[in-house]
Short mmCIF file of C-alpha atoms in Angstrom, two decimals:
data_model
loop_
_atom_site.label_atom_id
_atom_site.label_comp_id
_atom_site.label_asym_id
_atom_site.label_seq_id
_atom_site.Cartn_x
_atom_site.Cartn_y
_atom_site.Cartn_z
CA UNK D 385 107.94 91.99 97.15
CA UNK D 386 110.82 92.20 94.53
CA UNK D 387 112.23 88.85 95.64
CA UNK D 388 109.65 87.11 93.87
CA UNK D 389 108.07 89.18 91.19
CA UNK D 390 108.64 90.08 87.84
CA UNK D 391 107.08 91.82 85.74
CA UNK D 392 105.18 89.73 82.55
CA UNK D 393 105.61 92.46 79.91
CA UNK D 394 102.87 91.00 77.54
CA UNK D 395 100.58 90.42 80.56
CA UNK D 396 101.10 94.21 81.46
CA UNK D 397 99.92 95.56 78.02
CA UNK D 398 96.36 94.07 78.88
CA UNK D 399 96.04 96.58 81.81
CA UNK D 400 96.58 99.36 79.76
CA UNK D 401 92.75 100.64 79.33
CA UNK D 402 91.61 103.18 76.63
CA UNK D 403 90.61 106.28 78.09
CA UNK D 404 86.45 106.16 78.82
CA UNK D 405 84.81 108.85 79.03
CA UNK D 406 82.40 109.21 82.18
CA UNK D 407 79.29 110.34 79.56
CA UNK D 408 80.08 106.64 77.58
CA UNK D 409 78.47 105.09 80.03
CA UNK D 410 74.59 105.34 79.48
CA UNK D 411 73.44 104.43 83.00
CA UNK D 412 75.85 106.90 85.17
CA UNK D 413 73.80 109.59 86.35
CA UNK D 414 76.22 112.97 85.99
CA UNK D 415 75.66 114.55 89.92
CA UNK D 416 74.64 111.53 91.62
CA UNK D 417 76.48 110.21 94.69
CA UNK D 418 78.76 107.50 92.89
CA UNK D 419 79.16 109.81 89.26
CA UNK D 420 82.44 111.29 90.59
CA UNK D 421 84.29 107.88 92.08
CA UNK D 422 83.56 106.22 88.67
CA UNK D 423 85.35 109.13 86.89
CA UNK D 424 88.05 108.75 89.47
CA UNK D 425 88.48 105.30 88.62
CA UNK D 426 87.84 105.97 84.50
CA UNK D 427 90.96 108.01 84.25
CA UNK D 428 93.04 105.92 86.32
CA UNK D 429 91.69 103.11 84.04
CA UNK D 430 90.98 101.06 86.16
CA UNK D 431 87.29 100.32 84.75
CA UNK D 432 85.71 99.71 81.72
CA UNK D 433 82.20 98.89 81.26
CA UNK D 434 80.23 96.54 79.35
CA UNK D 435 80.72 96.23 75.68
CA UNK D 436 76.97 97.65 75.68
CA UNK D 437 77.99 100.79 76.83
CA UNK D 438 76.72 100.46 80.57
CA UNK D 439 78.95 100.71 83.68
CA UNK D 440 76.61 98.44 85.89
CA UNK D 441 75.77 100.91 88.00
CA UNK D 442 73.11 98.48 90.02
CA UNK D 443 74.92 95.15 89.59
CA UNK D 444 75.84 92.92 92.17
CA UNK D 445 79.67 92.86 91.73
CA UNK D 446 81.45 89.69 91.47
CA UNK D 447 84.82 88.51 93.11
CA UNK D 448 86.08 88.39 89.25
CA UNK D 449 85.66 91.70 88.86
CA UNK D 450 86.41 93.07 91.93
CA UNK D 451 90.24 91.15 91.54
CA UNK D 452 90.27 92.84 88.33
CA UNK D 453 89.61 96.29 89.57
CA UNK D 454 91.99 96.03 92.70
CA UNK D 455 94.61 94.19 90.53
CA UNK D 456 94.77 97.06 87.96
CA UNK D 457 94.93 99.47 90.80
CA UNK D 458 98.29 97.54 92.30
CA UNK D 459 99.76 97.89 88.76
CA UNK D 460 99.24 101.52 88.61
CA UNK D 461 101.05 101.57 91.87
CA UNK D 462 103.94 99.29 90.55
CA UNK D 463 102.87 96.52 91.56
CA UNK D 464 104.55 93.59 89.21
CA UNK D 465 103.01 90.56 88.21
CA UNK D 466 104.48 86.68 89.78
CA UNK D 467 106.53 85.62 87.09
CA UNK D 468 104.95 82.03 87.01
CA UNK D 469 101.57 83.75 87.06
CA UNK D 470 100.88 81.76 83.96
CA UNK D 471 102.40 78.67 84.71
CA UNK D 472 100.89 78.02 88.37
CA UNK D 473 97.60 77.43 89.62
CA UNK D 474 96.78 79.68 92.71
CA UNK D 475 93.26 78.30 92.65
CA UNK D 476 91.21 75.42 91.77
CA UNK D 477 88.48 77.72 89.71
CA UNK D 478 91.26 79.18 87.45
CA UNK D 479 92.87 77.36 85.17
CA UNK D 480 96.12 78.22 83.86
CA UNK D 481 94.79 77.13 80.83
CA UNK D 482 92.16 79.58 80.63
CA UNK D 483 92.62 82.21 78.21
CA UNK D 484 91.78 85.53 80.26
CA UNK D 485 95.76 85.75 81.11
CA UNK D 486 94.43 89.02 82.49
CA UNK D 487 92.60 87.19 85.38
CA UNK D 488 95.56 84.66 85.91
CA UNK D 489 97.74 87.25 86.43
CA UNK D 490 96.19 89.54 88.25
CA UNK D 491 94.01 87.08 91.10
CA UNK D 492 98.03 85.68 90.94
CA UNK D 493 99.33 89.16 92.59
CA UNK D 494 96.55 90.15 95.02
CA UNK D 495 97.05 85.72 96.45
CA UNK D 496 100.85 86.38 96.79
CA UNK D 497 100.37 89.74 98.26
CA UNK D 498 96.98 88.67 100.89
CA UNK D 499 94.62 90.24 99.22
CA UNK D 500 92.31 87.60 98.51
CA UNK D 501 92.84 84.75 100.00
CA UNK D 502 90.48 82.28 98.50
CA UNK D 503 88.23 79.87 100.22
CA UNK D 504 89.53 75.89 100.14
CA UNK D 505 91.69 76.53 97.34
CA UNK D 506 89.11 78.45 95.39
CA UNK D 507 88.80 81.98 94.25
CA UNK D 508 84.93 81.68 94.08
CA UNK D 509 85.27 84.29 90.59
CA UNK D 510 81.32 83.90 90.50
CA UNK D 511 79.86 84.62 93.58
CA UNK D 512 79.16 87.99 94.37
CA UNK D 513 81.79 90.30 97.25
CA UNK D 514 79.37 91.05 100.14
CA UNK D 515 80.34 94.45 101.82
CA UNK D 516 81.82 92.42 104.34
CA UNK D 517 84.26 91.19 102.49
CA UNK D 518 84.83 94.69 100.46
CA UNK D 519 86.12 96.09 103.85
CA UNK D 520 88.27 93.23 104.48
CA UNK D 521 89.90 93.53 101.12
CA UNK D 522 90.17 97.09 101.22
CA UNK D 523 92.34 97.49 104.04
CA UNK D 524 94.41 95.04 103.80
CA UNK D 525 95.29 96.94 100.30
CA UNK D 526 95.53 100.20 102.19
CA UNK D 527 98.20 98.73 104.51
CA UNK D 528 99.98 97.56 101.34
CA UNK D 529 100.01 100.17 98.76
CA UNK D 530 99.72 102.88 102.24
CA UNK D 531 101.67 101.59 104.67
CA UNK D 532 98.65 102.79 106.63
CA UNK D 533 97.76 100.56 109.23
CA UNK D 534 94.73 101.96 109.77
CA UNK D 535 93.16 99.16 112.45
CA UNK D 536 95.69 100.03 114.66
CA UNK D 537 94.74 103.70 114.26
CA UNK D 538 91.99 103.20 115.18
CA UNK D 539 92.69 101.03 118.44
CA UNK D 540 95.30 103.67 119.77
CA UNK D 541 92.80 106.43 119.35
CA UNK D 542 90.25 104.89 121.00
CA UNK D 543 87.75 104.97 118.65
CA UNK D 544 84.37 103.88 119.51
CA UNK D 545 82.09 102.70 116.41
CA UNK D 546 78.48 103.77 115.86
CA UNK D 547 77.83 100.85 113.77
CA UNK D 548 75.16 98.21 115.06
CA UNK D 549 75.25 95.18 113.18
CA UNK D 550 78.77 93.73 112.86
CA UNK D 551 79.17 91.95 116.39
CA UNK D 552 78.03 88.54 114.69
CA UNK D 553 80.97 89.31 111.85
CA UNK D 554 84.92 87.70 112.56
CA UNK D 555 86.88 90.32 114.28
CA UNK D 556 89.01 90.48 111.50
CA UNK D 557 85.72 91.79 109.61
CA UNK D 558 84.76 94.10 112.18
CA UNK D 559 88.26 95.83 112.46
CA UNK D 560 88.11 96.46 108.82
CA UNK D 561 84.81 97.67 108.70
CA UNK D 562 85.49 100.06 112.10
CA UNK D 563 88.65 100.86 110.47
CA UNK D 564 86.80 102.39 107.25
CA UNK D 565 84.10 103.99 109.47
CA UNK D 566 87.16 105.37 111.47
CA UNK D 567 88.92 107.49 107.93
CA UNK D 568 85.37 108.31 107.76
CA UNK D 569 84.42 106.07 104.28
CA UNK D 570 81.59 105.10 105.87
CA UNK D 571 79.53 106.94 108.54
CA UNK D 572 76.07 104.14 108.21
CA UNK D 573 75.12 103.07 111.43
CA UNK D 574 73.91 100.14 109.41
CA UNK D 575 76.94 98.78 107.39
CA UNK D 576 75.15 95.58 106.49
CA UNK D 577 78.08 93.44 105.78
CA UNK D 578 76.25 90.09 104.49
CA UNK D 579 74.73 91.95 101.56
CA UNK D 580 76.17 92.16 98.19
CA UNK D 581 77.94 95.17 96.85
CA UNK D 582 76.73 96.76 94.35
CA UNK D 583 79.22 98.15 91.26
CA UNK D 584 78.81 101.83 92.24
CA UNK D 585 79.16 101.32 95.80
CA UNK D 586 82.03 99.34 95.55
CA UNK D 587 83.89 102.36 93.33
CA UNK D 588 82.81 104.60 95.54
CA UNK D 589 84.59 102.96 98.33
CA UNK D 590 87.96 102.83 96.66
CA UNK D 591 87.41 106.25 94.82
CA UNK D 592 87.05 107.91 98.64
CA UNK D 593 90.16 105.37 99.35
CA UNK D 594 92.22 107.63 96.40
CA UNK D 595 90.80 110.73 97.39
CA UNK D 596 91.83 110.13 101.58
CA UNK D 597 95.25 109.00 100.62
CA UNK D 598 96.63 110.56 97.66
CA UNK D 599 98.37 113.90 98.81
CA UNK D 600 97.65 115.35 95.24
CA UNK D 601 93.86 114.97 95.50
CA UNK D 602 91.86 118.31 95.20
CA UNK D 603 89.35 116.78 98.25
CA UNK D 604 91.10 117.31 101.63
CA UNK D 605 91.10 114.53 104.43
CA UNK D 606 88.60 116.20 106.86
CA UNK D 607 86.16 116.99 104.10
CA UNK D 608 82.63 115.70 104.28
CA UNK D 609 81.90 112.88 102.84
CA UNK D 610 78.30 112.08 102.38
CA UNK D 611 77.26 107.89 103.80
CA UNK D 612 77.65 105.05 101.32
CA UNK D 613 74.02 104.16 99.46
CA UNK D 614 72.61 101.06 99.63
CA UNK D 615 71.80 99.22 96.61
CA UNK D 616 67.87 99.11 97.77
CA UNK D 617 67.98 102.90 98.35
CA UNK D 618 69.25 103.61 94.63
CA UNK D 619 66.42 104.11 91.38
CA UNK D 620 66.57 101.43 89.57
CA UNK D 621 66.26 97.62 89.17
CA UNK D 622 69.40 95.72 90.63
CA UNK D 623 70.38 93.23 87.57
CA UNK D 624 72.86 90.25 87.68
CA UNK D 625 76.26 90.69 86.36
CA UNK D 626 76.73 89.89 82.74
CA UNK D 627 79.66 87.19 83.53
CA UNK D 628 80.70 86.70 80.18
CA UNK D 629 82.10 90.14 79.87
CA UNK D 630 85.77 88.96 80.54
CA UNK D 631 87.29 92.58 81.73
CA UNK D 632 83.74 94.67 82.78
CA UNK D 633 84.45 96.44 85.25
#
């Protein structure tokens, strides 16, 4: 990836968060199923929260923020930024001359690297990640950051999925879905991967991601890990994201 990134050393300073602490956020419930990924992901700073002092616990998540989430992540895992990040449109719904640099540079990374690849030249920064597309998204960062191929794990092992509902999906979705069900991220027989993601679900996902793959983590690989929550199942009224919040999440 060297060949054709540099790092923007003003660009980089925006991904340096300030530490938040888990209790800041007024609607995390301390001992609930997501409380511990969204510390994870606090003091790896790789979220935020709303300048009102919520995390979003029951929000829909939005491809925005989902690029900024997964593009912080690639810088803490030095990752650098295209050097005409700022300079070249990668999609039609983000303009260069936009002033979130942030977003420029960081939807620039996760295009060069396959990440997200965009839909007819757009990004789509509005419309909300379905779980579908979380999975998709998730391993092909996994194979990246991991060198962990874990689709093809999966296939040589002869692993046989429990889940129901994915045989209308591409087979590029179902892989990735089987693939997380395989490293045991999910165990729902029910993935449901047309509906939207909701914030907490989604950093639950990539805080059992850290946990499976980082050799330092206190959890070990063949721990339990309780089944992903549906957004229905949680207390709690499911709100819209608050889009003008450039770097929420």
């Amino acid at each position: 990836r060297l060949n054709f990134l540099l790092p923007v050393i003003l660009g980089l300073a925006l991904f340096i968060p300030s530490k938040t602490s888990l209790a800041s956020f007024s609607d995390v419930i301390q001992g609930s199923w997501y409380a511990e990924h969204v510390q994870t992901l606090t003091d790896k700073g790789l979220i935020k929260g709303y300048q009102d002092g919520r995390f979003g616990t029951n929000d829909y998540i939005i491809r925005e923020n989902a690029a900024r989430l997964l593009g912080r992540w690639f810088v803490t895992e030095n990752f650098y930024i295209p050097e005409d990040s700022l300079a070249v449109n990668r999609f039609y719904d983000i303009s260069i001359k936009a002033r979130d640099t942030e977003l420029l540079q960081l939807t620039s990374l996760l295009a060069e690297e396959g990440i997200f690849l965009g839909s007819e030249g757009k990004f789509l920064v509005n419309e909300n990640l379905t779980r579908g597309q979380m999975a998709l998204v998730l391993t092909r960062s996994i194979k990246l950051l991991y060198g962990e191929d874990i689709i093809t794990y999966y296939k040589e092992a002869n692993f046989k999925t429990s889940i129901t509902d994915i045989e209308r999906e591409s087979i590029e979705m179902q892989e990735a879905i089987i693939a997380l069900e395989y490293i045991q991220l999910t165990n729902n027989k029910q993935f449901k991967p047309s509906s939207k993601i909701t914030r907490a679900e989604f950093a639950t996902f990539l805080g059992r991601t850290l946990q499976y793959f980082n050799k330092e983590s206190e959890v070990e690989r063949n721990s339990e890990i309780l089944p992903i929550v549906d957004a229905s199942e949680v207390s709690g009224v499911v709100k819209q994201n608050q889009t003008d919040e450039a770097n929420a999440l």
